[in-house]
Tab-separated table of C-alpha atoms (C1' of nucleotides) in Angstrom:
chain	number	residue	atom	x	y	z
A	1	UNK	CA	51.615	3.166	9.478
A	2	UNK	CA	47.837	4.087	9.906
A	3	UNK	CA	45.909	1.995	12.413
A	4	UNK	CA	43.465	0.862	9.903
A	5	UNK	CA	43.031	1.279	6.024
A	6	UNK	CA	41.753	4.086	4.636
A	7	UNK	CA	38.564	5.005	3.124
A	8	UNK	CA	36.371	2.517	5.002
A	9	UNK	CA	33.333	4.073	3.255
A	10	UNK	CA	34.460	4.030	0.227
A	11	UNK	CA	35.101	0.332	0.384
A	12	UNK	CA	32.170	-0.700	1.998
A	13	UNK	CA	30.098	1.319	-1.204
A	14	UNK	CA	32.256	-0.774	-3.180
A	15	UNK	CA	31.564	-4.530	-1.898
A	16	UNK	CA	28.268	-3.748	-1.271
A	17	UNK	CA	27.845	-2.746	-5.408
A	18	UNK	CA	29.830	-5.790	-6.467
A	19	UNK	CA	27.609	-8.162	-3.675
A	20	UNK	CA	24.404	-6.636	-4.928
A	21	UNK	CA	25.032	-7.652	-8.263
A	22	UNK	CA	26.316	-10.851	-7.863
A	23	UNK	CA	23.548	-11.757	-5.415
A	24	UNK	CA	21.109	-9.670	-5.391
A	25	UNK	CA	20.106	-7.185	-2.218
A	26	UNK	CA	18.466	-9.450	-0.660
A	27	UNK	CA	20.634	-12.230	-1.174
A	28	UNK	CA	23.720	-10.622	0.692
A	29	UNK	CA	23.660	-9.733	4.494
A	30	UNK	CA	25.541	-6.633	5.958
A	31	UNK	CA	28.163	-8.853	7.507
A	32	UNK	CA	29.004	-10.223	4.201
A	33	UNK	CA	29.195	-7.133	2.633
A	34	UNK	CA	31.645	-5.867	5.557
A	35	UNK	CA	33.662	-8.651	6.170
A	36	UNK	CA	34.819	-7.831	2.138
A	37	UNK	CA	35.407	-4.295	3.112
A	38	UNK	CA	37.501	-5.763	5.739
A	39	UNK	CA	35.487	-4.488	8.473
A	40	UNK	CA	33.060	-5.742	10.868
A	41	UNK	CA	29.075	-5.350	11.046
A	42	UNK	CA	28.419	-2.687	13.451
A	43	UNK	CA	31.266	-0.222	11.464
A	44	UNK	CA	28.837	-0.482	8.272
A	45	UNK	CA	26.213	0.938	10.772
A	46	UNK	CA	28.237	3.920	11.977
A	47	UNK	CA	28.519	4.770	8.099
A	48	UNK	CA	24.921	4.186	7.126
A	49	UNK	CA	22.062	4.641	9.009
A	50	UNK	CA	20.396	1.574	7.033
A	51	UNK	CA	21.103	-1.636	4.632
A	52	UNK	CA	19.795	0.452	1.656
A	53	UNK	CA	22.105	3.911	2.633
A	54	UNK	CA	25.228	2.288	1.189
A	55	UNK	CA	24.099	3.085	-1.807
A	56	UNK	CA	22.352	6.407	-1.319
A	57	UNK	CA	25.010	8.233	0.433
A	58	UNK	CA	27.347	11.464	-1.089
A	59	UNK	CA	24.669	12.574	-2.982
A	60	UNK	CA	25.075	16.076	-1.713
A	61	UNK	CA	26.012	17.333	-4.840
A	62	UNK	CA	23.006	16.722	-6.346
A	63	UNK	CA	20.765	19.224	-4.093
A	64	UNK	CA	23.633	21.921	-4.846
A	65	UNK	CA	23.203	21.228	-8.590
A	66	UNK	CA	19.799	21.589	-8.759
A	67	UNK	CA	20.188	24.992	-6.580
A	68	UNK	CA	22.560	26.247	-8.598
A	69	UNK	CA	20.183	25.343	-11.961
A	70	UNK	CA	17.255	27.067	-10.057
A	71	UNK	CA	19.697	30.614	-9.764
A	72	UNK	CA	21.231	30.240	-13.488
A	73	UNK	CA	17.580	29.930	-14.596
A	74	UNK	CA	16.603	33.535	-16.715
A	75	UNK	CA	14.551	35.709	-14.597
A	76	UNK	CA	11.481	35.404	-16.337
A	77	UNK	CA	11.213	31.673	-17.083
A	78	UNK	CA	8.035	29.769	-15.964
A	79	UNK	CA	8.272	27.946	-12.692
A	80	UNK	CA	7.808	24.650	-15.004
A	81	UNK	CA	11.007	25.921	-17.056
A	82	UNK	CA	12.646	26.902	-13.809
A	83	UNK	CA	12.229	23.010	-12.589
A	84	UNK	CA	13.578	21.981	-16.319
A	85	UNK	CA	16.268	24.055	-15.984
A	86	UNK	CA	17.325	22.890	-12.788
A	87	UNK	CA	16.624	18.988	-13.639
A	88	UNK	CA	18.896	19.266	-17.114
A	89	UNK	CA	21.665	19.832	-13.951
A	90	UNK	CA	21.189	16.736	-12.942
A	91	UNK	CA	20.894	15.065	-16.131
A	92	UNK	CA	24.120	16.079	-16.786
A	93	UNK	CA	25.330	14.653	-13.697
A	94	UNK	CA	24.109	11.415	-14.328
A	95	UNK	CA	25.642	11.741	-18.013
A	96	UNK	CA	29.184	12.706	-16.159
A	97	UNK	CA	28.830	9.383	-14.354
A	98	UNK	CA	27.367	7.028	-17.258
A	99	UNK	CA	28.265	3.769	-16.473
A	100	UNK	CA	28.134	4.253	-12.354
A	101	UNK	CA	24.855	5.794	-12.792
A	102	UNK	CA	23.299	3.090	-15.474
A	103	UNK	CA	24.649	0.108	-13.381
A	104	UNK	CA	23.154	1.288	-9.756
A	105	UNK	CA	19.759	2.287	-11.902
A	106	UNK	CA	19.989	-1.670	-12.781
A	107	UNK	CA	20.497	-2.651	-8.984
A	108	UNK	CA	17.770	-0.126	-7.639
A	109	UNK	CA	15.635	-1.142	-10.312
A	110	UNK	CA	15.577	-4.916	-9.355
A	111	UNK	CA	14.609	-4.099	-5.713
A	112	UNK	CA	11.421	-3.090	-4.384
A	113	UNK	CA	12.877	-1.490	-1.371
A	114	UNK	CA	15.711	0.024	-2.941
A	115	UNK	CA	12.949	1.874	-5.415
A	116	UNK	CA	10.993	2.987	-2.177
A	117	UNK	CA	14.092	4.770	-1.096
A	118	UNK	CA	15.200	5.979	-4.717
A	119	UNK	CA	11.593	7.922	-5.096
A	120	UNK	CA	11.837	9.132	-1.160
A	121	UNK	CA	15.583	10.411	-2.028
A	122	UNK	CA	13.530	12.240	-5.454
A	123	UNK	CA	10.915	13.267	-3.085
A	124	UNK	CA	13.371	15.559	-1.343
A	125	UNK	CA	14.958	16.720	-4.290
A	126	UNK	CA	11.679	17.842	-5.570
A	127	UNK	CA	11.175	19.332	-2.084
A	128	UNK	CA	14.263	20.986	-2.748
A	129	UNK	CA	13.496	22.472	-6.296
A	130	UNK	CA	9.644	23.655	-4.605
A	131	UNK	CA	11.635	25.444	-2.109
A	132	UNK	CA	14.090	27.521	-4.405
A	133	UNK	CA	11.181	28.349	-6.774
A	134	UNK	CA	9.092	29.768	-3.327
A	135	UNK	CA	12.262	31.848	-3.166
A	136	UNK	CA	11.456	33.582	-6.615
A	137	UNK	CA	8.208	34.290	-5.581
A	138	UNK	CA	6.441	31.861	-6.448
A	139	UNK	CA	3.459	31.068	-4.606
A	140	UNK	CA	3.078	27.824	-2.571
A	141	UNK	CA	0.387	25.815	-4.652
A	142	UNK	CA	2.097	26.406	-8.236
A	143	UNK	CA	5.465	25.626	-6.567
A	144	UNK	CA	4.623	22.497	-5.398
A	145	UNK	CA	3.037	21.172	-8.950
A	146	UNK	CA	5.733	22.659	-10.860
A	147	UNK	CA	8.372	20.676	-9.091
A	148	UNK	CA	6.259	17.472	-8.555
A	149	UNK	CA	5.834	17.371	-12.626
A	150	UNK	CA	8.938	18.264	-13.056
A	151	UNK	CA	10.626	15.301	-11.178
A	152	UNK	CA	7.677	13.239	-12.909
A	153	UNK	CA	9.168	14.652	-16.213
A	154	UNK	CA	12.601	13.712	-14.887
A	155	UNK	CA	11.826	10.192	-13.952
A	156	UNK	CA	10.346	9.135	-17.026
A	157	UNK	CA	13.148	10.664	-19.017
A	158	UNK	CA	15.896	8.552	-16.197
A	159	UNK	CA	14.269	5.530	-16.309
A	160	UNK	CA	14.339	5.585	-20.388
A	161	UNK	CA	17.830	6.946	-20.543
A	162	UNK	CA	18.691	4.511	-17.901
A	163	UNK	CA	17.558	1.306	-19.895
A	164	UNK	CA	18.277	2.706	-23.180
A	165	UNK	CA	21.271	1.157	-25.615
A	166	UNK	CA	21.391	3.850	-28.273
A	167	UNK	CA	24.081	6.209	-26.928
A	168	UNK	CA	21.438	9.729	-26.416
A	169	UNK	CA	22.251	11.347	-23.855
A	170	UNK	CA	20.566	12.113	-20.265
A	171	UNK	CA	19.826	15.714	-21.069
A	172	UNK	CA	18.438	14.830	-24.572
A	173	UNK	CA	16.318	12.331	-23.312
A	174	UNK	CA	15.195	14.976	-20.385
A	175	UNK	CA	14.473	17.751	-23.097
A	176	UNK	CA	12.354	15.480	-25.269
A	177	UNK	CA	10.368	14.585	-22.140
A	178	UNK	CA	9.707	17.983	-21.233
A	179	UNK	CA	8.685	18.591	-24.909
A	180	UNK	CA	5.849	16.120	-24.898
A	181	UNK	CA	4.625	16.726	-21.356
A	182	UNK	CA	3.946	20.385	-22.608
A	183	UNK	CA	2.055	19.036	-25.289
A	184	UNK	CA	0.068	16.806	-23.109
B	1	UNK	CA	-18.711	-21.105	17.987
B	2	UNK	CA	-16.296	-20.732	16.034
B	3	UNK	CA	-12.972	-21.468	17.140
B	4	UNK	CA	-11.946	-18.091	16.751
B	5	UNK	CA	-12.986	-14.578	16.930
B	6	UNK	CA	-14.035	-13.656	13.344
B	7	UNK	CA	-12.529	-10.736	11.237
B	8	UNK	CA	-8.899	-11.286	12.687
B	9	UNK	CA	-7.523	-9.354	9.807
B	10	UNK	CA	-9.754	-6.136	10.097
B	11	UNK	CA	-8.921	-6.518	14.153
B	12	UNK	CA	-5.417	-6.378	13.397
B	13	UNK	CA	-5.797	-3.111	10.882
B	14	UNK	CA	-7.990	-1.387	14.242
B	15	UNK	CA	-5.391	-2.241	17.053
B	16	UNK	CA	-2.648	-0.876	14.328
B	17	UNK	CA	-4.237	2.223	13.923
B	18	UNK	CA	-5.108	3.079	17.022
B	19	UNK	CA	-1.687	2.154	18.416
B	20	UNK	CA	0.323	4.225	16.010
B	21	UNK	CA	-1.879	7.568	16.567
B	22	UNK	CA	-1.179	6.759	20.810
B	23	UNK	CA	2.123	5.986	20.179
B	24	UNK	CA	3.968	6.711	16.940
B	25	UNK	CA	4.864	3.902	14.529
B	26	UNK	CA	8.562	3.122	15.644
B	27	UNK	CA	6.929	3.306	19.198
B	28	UNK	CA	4.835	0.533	18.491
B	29	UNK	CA	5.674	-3.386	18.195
B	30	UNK	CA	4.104	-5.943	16.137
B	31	UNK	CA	3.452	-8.153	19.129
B	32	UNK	CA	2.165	-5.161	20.982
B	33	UNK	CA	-0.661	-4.626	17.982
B	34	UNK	CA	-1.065	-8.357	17.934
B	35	UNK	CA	-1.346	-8.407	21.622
B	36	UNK	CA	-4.441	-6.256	21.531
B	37	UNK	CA	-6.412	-7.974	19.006
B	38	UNK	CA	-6.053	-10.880	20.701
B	39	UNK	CA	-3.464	-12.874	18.466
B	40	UNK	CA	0.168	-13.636	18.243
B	41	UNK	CA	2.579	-12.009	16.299
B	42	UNK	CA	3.235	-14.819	13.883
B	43	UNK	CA	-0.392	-14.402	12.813
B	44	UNK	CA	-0.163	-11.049	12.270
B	45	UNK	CA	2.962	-11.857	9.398
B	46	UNK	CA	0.196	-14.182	7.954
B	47	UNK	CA	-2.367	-11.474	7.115
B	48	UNK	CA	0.382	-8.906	6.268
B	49	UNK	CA	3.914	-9.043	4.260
B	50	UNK	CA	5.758	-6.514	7.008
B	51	UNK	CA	4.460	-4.161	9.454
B	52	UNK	CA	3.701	-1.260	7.191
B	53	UNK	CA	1.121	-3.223	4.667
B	54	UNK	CA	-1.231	-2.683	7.466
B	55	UNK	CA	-2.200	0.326	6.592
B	56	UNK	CA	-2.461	-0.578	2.891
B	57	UNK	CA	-4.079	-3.840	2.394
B	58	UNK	CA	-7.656	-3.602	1.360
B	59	UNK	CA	-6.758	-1.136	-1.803
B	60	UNK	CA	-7.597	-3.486	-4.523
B	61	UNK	CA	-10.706	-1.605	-5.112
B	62	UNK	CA	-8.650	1.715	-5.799
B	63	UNK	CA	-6.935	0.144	-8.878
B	64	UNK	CA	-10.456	-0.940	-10.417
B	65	UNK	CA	-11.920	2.330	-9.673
B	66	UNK	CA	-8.911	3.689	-11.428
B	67	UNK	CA	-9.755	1.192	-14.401
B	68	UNK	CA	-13.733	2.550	-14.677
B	69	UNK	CA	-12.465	6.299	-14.577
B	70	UNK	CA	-10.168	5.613	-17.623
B	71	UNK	CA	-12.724	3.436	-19.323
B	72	UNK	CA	-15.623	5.969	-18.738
B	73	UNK	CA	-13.328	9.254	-20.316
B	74	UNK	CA	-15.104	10.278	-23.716
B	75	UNK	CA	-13.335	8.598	-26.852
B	76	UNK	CA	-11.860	12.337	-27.572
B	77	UNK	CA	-10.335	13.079	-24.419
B	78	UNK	CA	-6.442	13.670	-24.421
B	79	UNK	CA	-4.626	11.333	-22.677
B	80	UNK	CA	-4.139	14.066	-19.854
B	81	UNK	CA	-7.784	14.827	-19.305
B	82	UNK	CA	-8.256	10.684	-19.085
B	83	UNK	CA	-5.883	10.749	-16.506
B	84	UNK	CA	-7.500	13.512	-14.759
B	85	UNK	CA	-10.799	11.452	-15.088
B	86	UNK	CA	-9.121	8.585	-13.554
B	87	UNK	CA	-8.100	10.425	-10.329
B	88	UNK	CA	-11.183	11.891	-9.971
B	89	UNK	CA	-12.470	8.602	-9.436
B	90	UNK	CA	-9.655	8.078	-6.557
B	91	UNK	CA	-10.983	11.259	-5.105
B	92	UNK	CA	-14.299	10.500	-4.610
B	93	UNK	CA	-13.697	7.459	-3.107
B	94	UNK	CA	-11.390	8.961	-0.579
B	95	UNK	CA	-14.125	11.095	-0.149
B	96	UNK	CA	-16.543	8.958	1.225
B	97	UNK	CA	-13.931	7.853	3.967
B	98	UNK	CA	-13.361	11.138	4.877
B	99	UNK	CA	-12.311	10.544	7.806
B	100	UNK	CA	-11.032	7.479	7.921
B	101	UNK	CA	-8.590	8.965	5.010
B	102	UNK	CA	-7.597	12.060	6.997
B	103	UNK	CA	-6.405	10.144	9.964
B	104	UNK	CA	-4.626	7.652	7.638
B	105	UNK	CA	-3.053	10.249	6.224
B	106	UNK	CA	-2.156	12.201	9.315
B	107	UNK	CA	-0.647	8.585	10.425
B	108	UNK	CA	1.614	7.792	7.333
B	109	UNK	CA	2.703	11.541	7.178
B	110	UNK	CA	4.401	11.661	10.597
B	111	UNK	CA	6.582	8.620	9.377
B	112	UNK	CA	9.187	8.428	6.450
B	113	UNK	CA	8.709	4.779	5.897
B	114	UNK	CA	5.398	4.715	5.568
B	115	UNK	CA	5.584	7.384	2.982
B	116	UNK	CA	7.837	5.056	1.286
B	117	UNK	CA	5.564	2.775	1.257
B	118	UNK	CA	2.450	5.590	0.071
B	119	UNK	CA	4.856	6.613	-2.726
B	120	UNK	CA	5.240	3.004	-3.952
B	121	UNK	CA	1.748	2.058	-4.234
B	122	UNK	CA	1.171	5.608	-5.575
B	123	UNK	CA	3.450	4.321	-8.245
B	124	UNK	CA	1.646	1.351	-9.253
B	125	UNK	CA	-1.317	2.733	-9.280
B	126	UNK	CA	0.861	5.293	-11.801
B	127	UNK	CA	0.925	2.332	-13.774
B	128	UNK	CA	-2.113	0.991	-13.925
B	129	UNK	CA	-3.451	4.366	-14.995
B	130	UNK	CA	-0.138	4.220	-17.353
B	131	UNK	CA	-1.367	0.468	-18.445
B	132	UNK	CA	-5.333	2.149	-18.816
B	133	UNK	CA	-3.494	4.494	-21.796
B	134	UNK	CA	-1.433	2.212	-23.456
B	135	UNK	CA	-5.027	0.434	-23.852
B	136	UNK	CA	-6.705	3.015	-25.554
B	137	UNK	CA	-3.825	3.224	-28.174
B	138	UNK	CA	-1.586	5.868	-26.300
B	139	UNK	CA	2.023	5.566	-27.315
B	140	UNK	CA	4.511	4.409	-24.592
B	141	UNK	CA	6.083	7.619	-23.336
B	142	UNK	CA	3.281	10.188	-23.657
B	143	UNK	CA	0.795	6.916	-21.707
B	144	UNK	CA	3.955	7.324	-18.833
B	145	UNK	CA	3.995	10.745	-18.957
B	146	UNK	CA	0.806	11.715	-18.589
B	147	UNK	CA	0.365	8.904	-16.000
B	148	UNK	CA	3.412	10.420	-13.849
B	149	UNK	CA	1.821	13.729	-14.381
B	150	UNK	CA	-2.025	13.311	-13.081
B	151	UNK	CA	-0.058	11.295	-10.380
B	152	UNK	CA	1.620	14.302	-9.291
B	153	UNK	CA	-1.192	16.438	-9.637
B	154	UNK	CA	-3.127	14.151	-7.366
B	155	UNK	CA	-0.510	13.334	-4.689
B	156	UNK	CA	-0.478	17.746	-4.445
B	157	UNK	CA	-4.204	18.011	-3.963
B	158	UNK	CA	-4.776	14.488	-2.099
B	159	UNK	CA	-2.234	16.399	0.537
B	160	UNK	CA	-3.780	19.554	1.111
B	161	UNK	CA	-7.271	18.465	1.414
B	162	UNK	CA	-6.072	15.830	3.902
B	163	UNK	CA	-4.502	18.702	6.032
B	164	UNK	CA	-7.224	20.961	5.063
B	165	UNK	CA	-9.998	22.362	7.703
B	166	UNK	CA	-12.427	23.711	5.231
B	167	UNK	CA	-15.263	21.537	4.085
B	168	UNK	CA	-14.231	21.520	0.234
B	169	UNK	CA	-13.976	18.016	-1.195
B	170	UNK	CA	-11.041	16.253	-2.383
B	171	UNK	CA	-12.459	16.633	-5.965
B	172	UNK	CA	-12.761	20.271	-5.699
B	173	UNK	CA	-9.286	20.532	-4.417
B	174	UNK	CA	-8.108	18.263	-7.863
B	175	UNK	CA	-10.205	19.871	-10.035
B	176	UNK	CA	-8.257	22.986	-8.797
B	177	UNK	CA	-5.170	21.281	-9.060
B	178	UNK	CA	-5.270	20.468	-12.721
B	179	UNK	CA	-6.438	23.809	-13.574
B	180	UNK	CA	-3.005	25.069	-11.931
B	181	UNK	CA	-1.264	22.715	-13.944
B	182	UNK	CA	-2.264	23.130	-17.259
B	183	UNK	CA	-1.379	27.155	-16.986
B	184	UNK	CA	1.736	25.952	-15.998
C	1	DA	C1'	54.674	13.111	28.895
C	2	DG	C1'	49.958	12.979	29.438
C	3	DA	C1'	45.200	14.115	28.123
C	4	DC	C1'	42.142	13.865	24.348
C	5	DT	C1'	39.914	12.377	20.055
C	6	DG	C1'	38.280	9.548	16.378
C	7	DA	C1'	37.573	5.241	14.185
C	8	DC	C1'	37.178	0.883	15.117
C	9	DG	C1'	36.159	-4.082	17.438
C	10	DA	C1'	33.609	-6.916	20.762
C	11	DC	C1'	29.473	-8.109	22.828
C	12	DA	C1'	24.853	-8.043	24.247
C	13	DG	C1'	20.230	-6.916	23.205
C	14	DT	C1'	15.694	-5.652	20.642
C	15	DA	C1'	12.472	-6.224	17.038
C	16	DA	C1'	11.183	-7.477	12.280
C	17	DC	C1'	10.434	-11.365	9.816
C	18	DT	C1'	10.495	-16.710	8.411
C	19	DG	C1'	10.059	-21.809	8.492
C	20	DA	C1'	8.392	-26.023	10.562
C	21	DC	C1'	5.098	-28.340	13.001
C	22	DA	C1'	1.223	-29.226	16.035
C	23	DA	C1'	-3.684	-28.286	17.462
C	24	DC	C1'	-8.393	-28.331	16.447
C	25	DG	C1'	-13.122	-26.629	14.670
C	26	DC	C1'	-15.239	-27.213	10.271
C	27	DT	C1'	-16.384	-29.475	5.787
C	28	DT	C1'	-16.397	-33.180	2.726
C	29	DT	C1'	-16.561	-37.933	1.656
C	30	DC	C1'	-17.769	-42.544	1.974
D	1	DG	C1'	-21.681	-40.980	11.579
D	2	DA	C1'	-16.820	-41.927	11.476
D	3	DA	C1'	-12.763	-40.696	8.931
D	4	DA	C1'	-10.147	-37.889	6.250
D	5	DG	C1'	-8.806	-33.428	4.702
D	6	DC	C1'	-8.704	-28.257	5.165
D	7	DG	C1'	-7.971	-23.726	7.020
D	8	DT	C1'	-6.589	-20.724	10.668
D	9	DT	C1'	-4.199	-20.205	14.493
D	10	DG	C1'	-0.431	-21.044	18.320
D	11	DT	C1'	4.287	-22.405	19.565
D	12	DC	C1'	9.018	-22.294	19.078
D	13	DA	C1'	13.355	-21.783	17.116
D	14	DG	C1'	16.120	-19.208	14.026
D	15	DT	C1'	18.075	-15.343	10.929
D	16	DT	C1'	19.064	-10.625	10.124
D	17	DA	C1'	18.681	-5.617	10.507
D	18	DC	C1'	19.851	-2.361	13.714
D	19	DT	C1'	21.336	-0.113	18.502
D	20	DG	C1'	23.777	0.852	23.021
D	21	DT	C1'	27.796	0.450	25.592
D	22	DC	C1'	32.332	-0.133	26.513
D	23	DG	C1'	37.128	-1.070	25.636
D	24	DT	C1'	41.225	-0.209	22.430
D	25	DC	C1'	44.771	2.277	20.440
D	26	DA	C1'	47.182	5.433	16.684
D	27	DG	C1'	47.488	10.135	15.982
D	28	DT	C1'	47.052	14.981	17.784
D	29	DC	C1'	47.123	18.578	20.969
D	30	DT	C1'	49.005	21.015	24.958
DNA sequence: AGACTGACGACAGTAACTGACAACGCTTTC
DNA sequence: GAAAGCGTTGTCAGTTACTGTCGTCAGTCT
């Protein structure tokens, strides 16, 4: 038999979701949240490097998506439709994970701090996208507002699709954003 | 006399700032910042909510400026261009702490939290311009979008005047900005 | 078999932040 | 002009996020 259980990280994502909803973020303390992973305090630490990690972590994908939406994107597309192309990835991620994805939205959403770190964790995707569209050539200035509108774009269209009760979909809410922003 | 030394809170905001350009942010306590204006650290958590907000308290004059942009846009201007308008405000007054906003800058750029922080009240004032919109009879989404937009725009140009060594003013650098964005 | 590693617990310590209460110059009230 | 109330600060004790260090022991490697 294994020394200890398995997955410790797993778990500890999972009480700390359940105690943030129950109580709030700020209502539940890390020992709480480890002590129903069945672990102690400082264990939670060597998993995240803060409180607000637990539920920020194995989002890895998410750069690689938007990478691989940057490469698919047709070689003479507009650095703005580059950035679209490579947000409807992860539009479609969030879609893939519906309920996980609407449910942590709700959590984030209700936290101040957890927002600061939600728009820094966007900040670095956008970072991201600037970079891969500076790989096509694109020069410095334009990359940077193409991707900063573009995760504007995106965040409006998250937020809506996040909140929303009709059953639309992540990318549809994302293309209609994009629509109107052009005609801004 | 007064039993105390007068302007406690603006002491507090100088011994901050000049502590976290000698020393870094992380590499600088509350009580040490309290210690050298003369006050305790409990005092200091009575002037500010946490150690960051000193750095941003004082700001409430950014939202109104905000406000008068919006309200002086011509009656015809798209909801974009009132937006613009609005910023343009923000950039003149950053202008005319030129320095004081460059160092401020250079400060909350060196350390991830206190971008947090910058991105958050970035946000709100997102919103207020957002709110501004709505006002003028702008529809929900395209009052957001255009709102997360200008914000964007800004937060590219408000960076690379503060790191730029030229003389050109921040409005020159937005006005530049926009241009970029709309040919995007 | 013995050395090594990796994930954990135990414990002590720092620093951010909070609540309760006391001190005392200043202002208001009678 | 004394008393009462107010506002700003100091003092002190406490909670919680986070870190460094060391010991433990199942599994792995040699």
């Amino acid at each position: 038999m294994a020394r200890w259980e398995p997955n410790a990280q797993t778990r500890l994502q999972q009480a700390a979701m359940e105690l943030f909803r129950e109580r709030g973020f700020d209502g539940t303390s890390v020992a709480e949240i480890a002590e129903r992973a069945g672990l102690t305090e400082r264990t939670f630490f060597r998993h995240f490097a803060d409180k607000r990690e637990v539920l920020f972590v194995g989002g890895d994908w998410v750069t690689t998506d938007l990478r691989a939406g940057i490469a698919d994107a047709p070689a003479d597309a507009t650095p703005l439709e580059v950035a679209e192309a490579a947000f409807s990835r992860l539009a479609d991620a969030f879609e893939e994970r519906r309920e996980f994805s609407r449910t942590r939205h709700a959590v984030i959403d209700a936290n101040p701090e957890l927002m600061e770190r939600e728009r820094r964790k966007l900040a670095l995707l956008a970072d991201s996208v600037a970079d891969g569209l500076r790989e096509r050539g694109v020069d410095e200035t334009r990359a940077r507002l193409a991707s900063e509108v573009g995760m504007a774009v995106f965040r409006t269209a998250y937020t809506r699709w996040a909140t929303s009760s009709d059953g639309r979909t992540a990318r549809a809410y994302l293309r209609e954003a994009f629509a109107q922003a052009k005609a801004l």
